[in-house]
């Protein structure tokens, strides 16, 4: 099994990075849609339905599959022999950041359901602030996996 993972390594890493890019695109865009949904749509039913459709498609068709693919290929890399040295600090920092990223994804999913029901209490300003979360996490993760400062 470990031999197969070792021979697949360049392909697994390519697929990991491709799925990460797709996941991140959604994590950057969905809170931005929520800002406009909260601030600009008001009681206009037609625009409300349009935003709901865009948010649902982004989450279901792009973000959920991309998150699952990122985890699958990332875990395949973890089990590839000689790739991760767990005595270093960087894989642990990356692991925590990735868990926070996954929490953020689910947080957005819950807010989407509330926006449909009209029970969302998060303001546009708060969504703008939350929009920075994936940026900060992405910077830390990329520095951890590439520069590996510790
Ligand atoms: C979801 C769980 C994740 C796991 C289990 C995981 C695990 C890994 C592992 C083990 C590697 C291999 C490192 C190497 O080849 O030396 C890797 C590479 C990489 N990961 Fe992840 N990762 C995950 C999520 C992410 C996320 C969310 C990002 C970006 C925001 C990311 C960005 C990268 C990048 C850019 C590389 C390539 C680094 C290089 O050039 O060697 N990963 N990942």
JSON list of C-alpha atoms and ligand atoms in Angstrom, two decimals:
[
{"chain": "A", "resi": 1, "resn": "UNK", "atom": "CA", "xyz": [0.00, 0.00, 0.00]},
{"chain": "A", "resi": 2, "resn": "UNK", "atom": "CA", "xyz": [2.73, 2.48, 0.97]},
{"chain": "A", "resi": 3, "resn": "UNK", "atom": "CA", "xyz": [4.57, 1.60, -2.29]},
{"chain": "A", "resi": 4, "resn": "UNK", "atom": "CA", "xyz": [1.48, 2.53, -4.30]},
{"chain": "A", "resi": 5, "resn": "UNK", "atom": "CA", "xyz": [1.12, 5.83, -2.39]},
{"chain": "A", "resi": 6, "resn": "UNK", "atom": "CA", "xyz": [4.82, 6.61, -3.02]},
{"chain": "A", "resi": 7, "resn": "UNK", "atom": "CA", "xyz": [4.48, 6.00, -6.79]},
{"chain": "A", "resi": 8, "resn": "UNK", "atom": "CA", "xyz": [1.32, 8.14, -6.91]},
{"chain": "A", "resi": 9, "resn": "UNK", "atom": "CA", "xyz": [2.92, 11.00, -4.91]},
{"chain": "A", "resi": 10, "resn": "UNK", "atom": "CA", "xyz": [3.31, 13.62, -7.72]},
{"chain": "A", "resi": 11, "resn": "UNK", "atom": "CA", "xyz": [-0.27, 12.94, -8.89]},
{"chain": "A", "resi": 12, "resn": "UNK", "atom": "CA", "xyz": [-1.71, 12.99, -5.39]},
{"chain": "A", "resi": 13, "resn": "UNK", "atom": "CA", "xyz": [0.04, 16.30, -4.66]},
{"chain": "A", "resi": 14, "resn": "UNK", "atom": "CA", "xyz": [-1.20, 17.81, -7.96]},
{"chain": "A", "resi": 15, "resn": "UNK", "atom": "CA", "xyz": [-4.78, 16.73, -7.21]},
{"chain": "A", "resi": 16, "resn": "UNK", "atom": "CA", "xyz": [-4.43, 18.03, -3.64]},
{"chain": "A", "resi": 17, "resn": "UNK", "atom": "CA", "xyz": [-3.37, 21.49, -4.85]},
{"chain": "A", "resi": 18, "resn": "UNK", "atom": "CA", "xyz": [-6.10, 21.56, -7.56]},
{"chain": "A", "resi": 19, "resn": "UNK", "atom": "CA", "xyz": [-8.79, 20.72, -5.00]},
{"chain": "A", "resi": 20, "resn": "UNK", "atom": "CA", "xyz": [-7.35, 23.22, -2.49]},
{"chain": "A", "resi": 21, "resn": "UNK", "atom": "CA", "xyz": [-7.60, 26.00, -5.12]},
{"chain": "A", "resi": 22, "resn": "UNK", "atom": "CA", "xyz": [-11.25, 25.11, -5.86]},
{"chain": "A", "resi": 23, "resn": "UNK", "atom": "CA", "xyz": [-12.13, 24.94, -2.16]},
{"chain": "A", "resi": 24, "resn": "UNK", "atom": "CA", "xyz": [-10.42, 28.27, -1.42]},
{"chain": "A", "resi": 25, "resn": "UNK", "atom": "CA", "xyz": [-12.21, 29.99, -4.35]},
{"chain": "A", "resi": 26, "resn": "UNK", "atom": "CA", "xyz": [-15.55, 29.06, -2.72]},
{"chain": "A", "resi": 27, "resn": "UNK", "atom": "CA", "xyz": [-14.40, 29.98, 0.80]},
{"chain": "A", "resi": 28, "resn": "UNK", "atom": "CA", "xyz": [-13.46, 33.45, -0.48]},
{"chain": "A", "resi": 29, "resn": "UNK", "atom": "CA", "xyz": [-16.58, 33.96, -2.59]},
{"chain": "A", "resi": 30, "resn": "UNK", "atom": "CA", "xyz": [-19.44, 32.58, -0.44]},
{"chain": "A", "resi": 31, "resn": "UNK", "atom": "CA", "xyz": [-19.07, 35.06, 2.48]},
{"chain": "A", "resi": 32, "resn": "UNK", "atom": "CA", "xyz": [-18.87, 37.86, -0.12]},
{"chain": "A", "resi": 33, "resn": "UNK", "atom": "CA", "xyz": [-22.22, 36.65, -1.57]},
{"chain": "A", "resi": 34, "resn": "UNK", "atom": "CA", "xyz": [-23.61, 36.64, 2.00]},
{"chain": "A", "resi": 35, "resn": "UNK", "atom": "CA", "xyz": [-22.51, 40.30, 2.43]},
{"chain": "A", "resi": 36, "resn": "UNK", "atom": "CA", "xyz": [-24.55, 41.36, -0.62]},
{"chain": "A", "resi": 37, "resn": "UNK", "atom": "CA", "xyz": [-27.41, 38.98, 0.24]},
{"chain": "A", "resi": 38, "resn": "UNK", "atom": "CA", "xyz": [-27.66, 40.55, 3.72]},
{"chain": "A", "resi": 39, "resn": "UNK", "atom": "CA", "xyz": [-27.07, 44.19, 2.77]},
{"chain": "A", "resi": 40, "resn": "UNK", "atom": "CA", "xyz": [-28.58, 44.67, -0.69]},
{"chain": "A", "resi": 41, "resn": "UNK", "atom": "CA", "xyz": [-31.40, 42.17, -1.26]},
{"chain": "A", "resi": 42, "resn": "UNK", "atom": "CA", "xyz": [-33.93, 43.37, 1.35]},
{"chain": "A", "resi": 43, "resn": "UNK", "atom": "CA", "xyz": [-37.47, 42.12, 0.66]},
{"chain": "A", "resi": 44, "resn": "UNK", "atom": "CA", "xyz": [-37.05, 41.60, -3.07]},
{"chain": "A", "resi": 45, "resn": "UNK", "atom": "CA", "xyz": [-38.20, 37.96, -3.47]},
{"chain": "A", "resi": 46, "resn": "UNK", "atom": "CA", "xyz": [-36.77, 37.51, -6.95]},
{"chain": "A", "resi": 47, "resn": "UNK", "atom": "CA", "xyz": [-33.25, 38.67, -5.98]},
{"chain": "A", "resi": 48, "resn": "UNK", "atom": "CA", "xyz": [-33.49, 36.67, -2.75]},
{"chain": "A", "resi": 49, "resn": "UNK", "atom": "CA", "xyz": [-34.22, 33.50, -4.79]},
{"chain": "A", "resi": 50, "resn": "UNK", "atom": "CA", "xyz": [-31.34, 34.29, -7.16]},
{"chain": "A", "resi": 51, "resn": "UNK", "atom": "CA", "xyz": [-28.85, 34.66, -4.29]},
{"chain": "A", "resi": 52, "resn": "UNK", "atom": "CA", "xyz": [-30.14, 31.45, -2.69]},
{"chain": "A", "resi": 53, "resn": "UNK", "atom": "CA", "xyz": [-29.58, 29.57, -5.93]},
{"chain": "A", "resi": 54, "resn": "UNK", "atom": "CA", "xyz": [-26.03, 30.97, -6.41]},
{"chain": "A", "resi": 55, "resn": "UNK", "atom": "CA", "xyz": [-25.12, 30.16, -2.78]},
{"chain": "A", "resi": 56, "resn": "UNK", "atom": "CA", "xyz": [-26.58, 26.65, -2.96]},
{"chain": "A", "resi": 57, "resn": "UNK", "atom": "CA", "xyz": [-24.81, 25.81, -6.25]},
{"chain": "A", "resi": 58, "resn": "UNK", "atom": "CA", "xyz": [-21.49, 27.19, -5.02]},
{"chain": "A", "resi": 59, "resn": "UNK", "atom": "CA", "xyz": [-21.68, 25.18, -1.80]},
{"chain": "A", "resi": 60, "resn": "UNK", "atom": "CA", "xyz": [-23.09, 21.90, -3.17]},
{"chain": "A", "resi": 61, "resn": "UNK", "atom": "CA", "xyz": [-21.41, 21.69, -6.57]},
{"chain": "A", "resi": 62, "resn": "UNK", "atom": "CA", "xyz": [-18.00, 23.24, -5.87]},
{"chain": "A", "resi": 63, "resn": "UNK", "atom": "CA", "xyz": [-17.16, 23.72, -2.19]},
{"chain": "A", "resi": 64, "resn": "UNK", "atom": "CA", "xyz": [-18.40, 20.43, -0.67]},
{"chain": "A", "resi": 65, "resn": "UNK", "atom": "CA", "xyz": [-16.76, 18.18, -3.31]},
{"chain": "A", "resi": 66, "resn": "UNK", "atom": "CA", "xyz": [-13.56, 20.31, -3.27]},
{"chain": "A", "resi": 67, "resn": "UNK", "atom": "CA", "xyz": [-13.32, 20.10, 0.55]},
{"chain": "A", "resi": 68, "resn": "UNK", "atom": "CA", "xyz": [-13.79, 16.31, 0.47]},
{"chain": "A", "resi": 69, "resn": "UNK", "atom": "CA", "xyz": [-11.18, 15.95, -2.32]},
{"chain": "A", "resi": 70, "resn": "UNK", "atom": "CA", "xyz": [-8.71, 18.17, -0.40]},
{"chain": "A", "resi": 71, "resn": "UNK", "atom": "CA", "xyz": [-9.08, 15.95, 2.67]},
{"chain": "A", "resi": 72, "resn": "UNK", "atom": "CA", "xyz": [-8.80, 12.68, 0.69]},
{"chain": "A", "resi": 73, "resn": "UNK", "atom": "CA", "xyz": [-5.66, 13.71, -1.25]},
{"chain": "A", "resi": 74, "resn": "UNK", "atom": "CA", "xyz": [-4.19, 15.46, 1.82]},
{"chain": "A", "resi": 75, "resn": "UNK", "atom": "CA", "xyz": [-4.60, 12.30, 3.92]},
{"chain": "A", "resi": 76, "resn": "UNK", "atom": "CA", "xyz": [-3.10, 10.21, 1.10]},
{"chain": "A", "resi": 77, "resn": "UNK", "atom": "CA", "xyz": [-0.06, 12.53, 1.29]},
{"chain": "A", "resi": 78, "resn": "UNK", "atom": "CA", "xyz": [0.03, 12.09, 5.08]},
{"chain": "A", "resi": 79, "resn": "UNK", "atom": "CA", "xyz": [0.23, 8.29, 4.64]},
{"chain": "A", "resi": 80, "resn": "UNK", "atom": "CA", "xyz": [2.84, 8.48, 1.86]},
{"chain": "A", "resi": 81, "resn": "UNK", "atom": "CA", "xyz": [6.11, 7.29, 3.41]},
{"chain": "A", "resi": 82, "resn": "UNK", "atom": "CA", "xyz": [8.78, 9.92, 4.15]},
{"chain": "A", "resi": 83, "resn": "UNK", "atom": "CA", "xyz": [6.60, 12.98, 3.40]},
{"chain": "A", "resi": 84, "resn": "UNK", "atom": "CA", "xyz": [5.55, 14.32, 6.80]},
{"chain": "A", "resi": 85, "resn": "UNK", "atom": "CA", "xyz": [7.97, 14.49, 9.70]},
{"chain": "A", "resi": 86, "resn": "UNK", "atom": "CA", "xyz": [5.66, 14.71, 12.72]},
{"chain": "A", "resi": 87, "resn": "UNK", "atom": "CA", "xyz": [8.58, 15.66, 14.99]},
{"chain": "A", "resi": 88, "resn": "UNK", "atom": "CA", "xyz": [8.55, 19.08, 13.27]},
{"chain": "A", "resi": 89, "resn": "UNK", "atom": "CA", "xyz": [6.08, 21.75, 14.33]},
{"chain": "A", "resi": 90, "resn": "UNK", "atom": "CA", "xyz": [4.76, 22.76, 10.85]},
{"chain": "A", "resi": 91, "resn": "UNK", "atom": "CA", "xyz": [2.51, 19.71, 10.23]},
{"chain": "A", "resi": 92, "resn": "UNK", "atom": "CA", "xyz": [0.78, 20.27, 13.59]},
{"chain": "A", "resi": 93, "resn": "UNK", "atom": "CA", "xyz": [0.22, 23.99, 12.90]},
{"chain": "A", "resi": 94, "resn": "UNK", "atom": "CA", "xyz": [-1.09, 23.10, 9.42]},
{"chain": "A", "resi": 95, "resn": "UNK", "atom": "CA", "xyz": [-3.40, 20.42, 10.89]},
{"chain": "A", "resi": 96, "resn": "UNK", "atom": "CA", "xyz": [-4.94, 22.91, 13.36]},
{"chain": "A", "resi": 97, "resn": "UNK", "atom": "CA", "xyz": [-5.42, 25.54, 10.61]},
{"chain": "A", "resi": 98, "resn": "UNK", "atom": "CA", "xyz": [-7.05, 22.98, 8.31]},
{"chain": "A", "resi": 99, "resn": "UNK", "atom": "CA", "xyz": [-9.47, 21.96, 11.08]},
{"chain": "A", "resi": 100, "resn": "UNK", "atom": "CA", "xyz": [-10.36, 25.65, 11.60]},
{"chain": "A", "resi": 101, "resn": "UNK", "atom": "CA", "xyz": [-10.85, 25.98, 7.80]},
{"chain": "A", "resi": 102, "resn": "UNK", "atom": "CA", "xyz": [-13.21, 22.98, 7.85]},
{"chain": "A", "resi": 103, "resn": "UNK", "atom": "CA", "xyz": [-15.12, 24.51, 10.80]},
{"chain": "A", "resi": 104, "resn": "UNK", "atom": "CA", "xyz": [-15.42, 27.77, 8.80]},
{"chain": "A", "resi": 105, "resn": "UNK", "atom": "CA", "xyz": [-16.86, 25.83, 5.84]},
{"chain": "A", "resi": 106, "resn": "UNK", "atom": "CA", "xyz": [-19.55, 24.34, 8.09]},
{"chain": "A", "resi": 107, "resn": "UNK", "atom": "CA", "xyz": [-20.21, 27.72, 9.72]},
{"chain": "A", "resi": 108, "resn": "UNK", "atom": "CA", "xyz": [-20.94, 29.11, 6.23]},
{"chain": "A", "resi": 109, "resn": "UNK", "atom": "CA", "xyz": [-23.24, 26.14, 5.50]},
{"chain": "A", "resi": 110, "resn": "UNK", "atom": "CA", "xyz": [-25.27, 26.86, 8.65]},
{"chain": "A", "resi": 111, "resn": "UNK", "atom": "CA", "xyz": [-25.54, 30.58, 7.81]},
{"chain": "A", "resi": 112, "resn": "UNK", "atom": "CA", "xyz": [-26.79, 29.65, 4.31]},
{"chain": "A", "resi": 113, "resn": "UNK", "atom": "CA", "xyz": [-29.64, 27.63, 5.84]},
{"chain": "A", "resi": 114, "resn": "UNK", "atom": "CA", "xyz": [-30.51, 30.56, 8.12]},
{"chain": "A", "resi": 115, "resn": "UNK", "atom": "CA", "xyz": [-30.48, 32.99, 5.19]},
{"chain": "A", "resi": 116, "resn": "UNK", "atom": "CA", "xyz": [-33.04, 30.75, 3.42]},
{"chain": "A", "resi": 117, "resn": "UNK", "atom": "CA", "xyz": [-35.30, 30.72, 6.49]},
{"chain": "A", "resi": 118, "resn": "UNK", "atom": "CA", "xyz": [-34.78, 34.44, 7.11]},
{"chain": "A", "resi": 119, "resn": "UNK", "atom": "CA", "xyz": [-33.41, 33.77, 10.62]},
{"chain": "A", "resi": 120, "resn": "UNK", "atom": "CA", "xyz": [-29.78, 34.83, 10.04]},
{"chain": "A", "resi": 121, "resn": "UNK", "atom": "CA", "xyz": [-28.66, 37.41, 12.60]},
{"chain": "A", "resi": 122, "resn": "UNK", "atom": "CA", "xyz": [-25.13, 37.92, 11.22]},
{"chain": "A", "resi": 123, "resn": "UNK", "atom": "CA", "xyz": [-24.75, 41.44, 9.77]},
{"chain": "A", "resi": 124, "resn": "UNK", "atom": "CA", "xyz": [-23.06, 42.37, 6.50]},
{"chain": "A", "resi": 125, "resn": "UNK", "atom": "CA", "xyz": [-20.22, 43.94, 8.48]},
{"chain": "A", "resi": 126, "resn": "UNK", "atom": "CA", "xyz": [-19.69, 40.69, 10.41]},
{"chain": "A", "resi": 127, "resn": "UNK", "atom": "CA", "xyz": [-19.69, 38.70, 7.15]},
{"chain": "A", "resi": 128, "resn": "UNK", "atom": "CA", "xyz": [-17.05, 41.11, 5.78]},
{"chain": "A", "resi": 129, "resn": "UNK", "atom": "CA", "xyz": [-14.92, 40.41, 8.87]},
{"chain": "A", "resi": 130, "resn": "UNK", "atom": "CA", "xyz": [-15.43, 36.64, 8.58]},
{"chain": "A", "resi": 131, "resn": "UNK", "atom": "CA", "xyz": [-14.38, 36.93, 4.93]},
{"chain": "A", "resi": 132, "resn": "UNK", "atom": "CA", "xyz": [-10.82, 37.51, 6.19]},
{"chain": "A", "resi": 133, "resn": "UNK", "atom": "CA", "xyz": [-10.71, 34.17, 8.06]},
{"chain": "A", "resi": 134, "resn": "UNK", "atom": "CA", "xyz": [-9.86, 31.97, 5.02]},
{"chain": "A", "resi": 135, "resn": "UNK", "atom": "CA", "xyz": [-7.23, 34.49, 3.87]},
{"chain": "A", "resi": 136, "resn": "UNK", "atom": "CA", "xyz": [-5.37, 34.38, 7.19]},
{"chain": "A", "resi": 137, "resn": "UNK", "atom": "CA", "xyz": [-5.64, 30.56, 7.38]},
{"chain": "A", "resi": 138, "resn": "UNK", "atom": "CA", "xyz": [-4.45, 30.15, 3.78]},
{"chain": "A", "resi": 139, "resn": "UNK", "atom": "CA", "xyz": [-1.37, 32.36, 4.38]},
{"chain": "A", "resi": 140, "resn": "UNK", "atom": "CA", "xyz": [-0.40, 30.38, 7.50]},
{"chain": "A", "resi": 141, "resn": "UNK", "atom": "CA", "xyz": [-0.99, 26.99, 5.80]},
{"chain": "A", "resi": 142, "resn": "UNK", "atom": "CA", "xyz": [1.04, 27.82, 2.67]},
{"chain": "A", "resi": 143, "resn": "UNK", "atom": "CA", "xyz": [3.95, 29.17, 4.74]},
{"chain": "A", "resi": 144, "resn": "UNK", "atom": "CA", "xyz": [3.83, 26.01, 6.89]},
{"chain": "A", "resi": 145, "resn": "UNK", "atom": "CA", "xyz": [3.90, 23.56, 3.95]},
{"chain": "A", "resi": 146, "resn": "UNK", "atom": "CA", "xyz": [6.38, 25.45, 1.74]},
{"chain": "A", "resi": 147, "resn": "UNK", "atom": "CA", "xyz": [8.72, 27.60, 3.92]},
{"chain": "A", "resi": 148, "resn": "UNK", "atom": "CA", "xyz": [8.39, 25.22, 6.91]},
{"chain": "A", "resi": 149, "resn": "UNK", "atom": "CA", "xyz": [9.85, 27.79, 9.37]},
{"chain": "A", "resi": 150, "resn": "UNK", "atom": "CA", "xyz": [9.71, 25.31, 12.26]},
{"chain": "B", "resi": 1, "resn": "LIG", "atom": "C1", "xyz": [-7.69, 19.09, 4.45]},
{"chain": "B", "resi": 1, "resn": "LIG", "atom": "C2", "xyz": [-6.66, 18.52, 5.00]},
{"chain": "B", "resi": 1, "resn": "LIG", "atom": "C3", "xyz": [-5.25, 18.62, 4.48]},
{"chain": "B", "resi": 1, "resn": "LIG", "atom": "C4", "xyz": [-4.30, 17.68, 4.65]},
{"chain": "B", "resi": 1, "resn": "LIG", "atom": "C5", "xyz": [-4.48, 16.36, 5.40]},
{"chain": "B", "resi": 1, "resn": "LIG", "atom": "C6", "xyz": [-3.11, 18.13, 3.98]},
{"chain": "B", "resi": 1, "resn": "LIG", "atom": "C7", "xyz": [-1.89, 17.45, 3.94]},
{"chain": "B", "resi": 1, "resn": "LIG", "atom": "C8", "xyz": [-0.84, 17.78, 3.10]},
{"chain": "B", "resi": 1, "resn": "LIG", "atom": "C9", "xyz": [0.39, 17.02, 2.99]},
{"chain": "B", "resi": 1, "resn": "LIG", "atom": "C10", "xyz": [0.73, 15.80, 3.83]},
{"chain": "B", "resi": 1, "resn": "LIG", "atom": "C11", "xyz": [1.15, 17.63, 2.02]},
{"chain": "B", "resi": 1, "resn": "LIG", "atom": "C12", "xyz": [2.49, 17.11, 1.50]},
{"chain": "B", "resi": 1, "resn": "LIG", "atom": "C13", "xyz": [3.67, 17.96, 1.87]},
{"chain": "B", "resi": 1, "resn": "LIG", "atom": "C14", "xyz": [4.85, 17.53, 1.01]},
{"chain": "B", "resi": 1, "resn": "LIG", "atom": "O1", "xyz": [4.69, 17.05, -0.08]},
{"chain": "B", "resi": 1, "resn": "LIG", "atom": "O2", "xyz": [5.92, 17.71, 1.49]},
{"chain": "B", "resi": 1, "resn": "LIG", "atom": "C15", "xyz": [0.42, 18.76, 1.53]},
{"chain": "B", "resi": 1, "resn": "LIG", "atom": "C16", "xyz": [0.85, 19.63, 0.54]},
{"chain": "B", "resi": 1, "resn": "LIG", "atom": "C17", "xyz": [0.30, 20.84, 0.30]},
{"chain": "B", "resi": 1, "resn": "LIG", "atom": "N1", "xyz": [-0.84, 21.35, 0.91]},
{"chain": "B", "resi": 1, "resn": "LIG", "atom": "FE1", "xyz": [-2.10, 20.34, 2.12]},
{"chain": "B", "resi": 1, "resn": "LIG", "atom": "N2", "xyz": [-3.34, 19.36, 3.41]},
{"chain": "B", "resi": 1, "resn": "LIG", "atom": "C18", "xyz": [-4.65, 19.70, 3.70]},
{"chain": "B", "resi": 1, "resn": "LIG", "atom": "C19", "xyz": [-5.26, 20.91, 3.35]},
{"chain": "B", "resi": 1, "resn": "LIG", "atom": "C20", "xyz": [-4.61, 21.96, 2.72]},
{"chain": "B", "resi": 1, "resn": "LIG", "atom": "C21", "xyz": [-5.14, 23.29, 2.58]},
{"chain": "B", "resi": 1, "resn": "LIG", "atom": "C22", "xyz": [-6.48, 23.77, 3.11]},
{"chain": "B", "resi": 1, "resn": "LIG", "atom": "C23", "xyz": [-4.20, 24.02, 1.87]},
{"chain": "B", "resi": 1, "resn": "LIG", "atom": "C24", "xyz": [-4.20, 25.47, 1.46]},
{"chain": "B", "resi": 1, "resn": "LIG", "atom": "C25", "xyz": [-4.98, 26.42, 1.92]},
{"chain": "B", "resi": 1, "resn": "LIG", "atom": "C26", "xyz": [-3.11, 23.13, 1.56]},
{"chain": "B", "resi": 1, "resn": "LIG", "atom": "C27", "xyz": [-2.01, 23.50, 0.81]},
{"chain": "B", "resi": 1, "resn": "LIG", "atom": "C28", "xyz": [-1.02, 22.63, 0.43]},
{"chain": "B", "resi": 1, "resn": "LIG", "atom": "C29", "xyz": [0.03, 22.96, -0.52]},
{"chain": "B", "resi": 1, "resn": "LIG", "atom": "C30", "xyz": [0.19, 24.29, -1.26]},
{"chain": "B", "resi": 1, "resn": "LIG", "atom": "C31", "xyz": [0.86, 21.82, -0.61]},
{"chain": "B", "resi": 1, "resn": "LIG", "atom": "C32", "xyz": [2.08, 21.64, -1.50]},
{"chain": "B", "resi": 1, "resn": "LIG", "atom": "C33", "xyz": [3.33, 22.00, -0.73]},
{"chain": "B", "resi": 1, "resn": "LIG", "atom": "C34", "xyz": [4.60, 21.64, -1.50]},
{"chain": "B", "resi": 1, "resn": "LIG", "atom": "O3", "xyz": [4.88, 22.26, -2.52]},
{"chain": "B", "resi": 1, "resn": "LIG", "atom": "O4", "xyz": [5.27, 20.71, -1.08]},
{"chain": "B", "resi": 1, "resn": "LIG", "atom": "N3", "xyz": [-3.39, 21.90, 2.10]},
{"chain": "B", "resi": 1, "resn": "LIG", "atom": "N4", "xyz": [-0.80, 18.84, 2.22]}
]
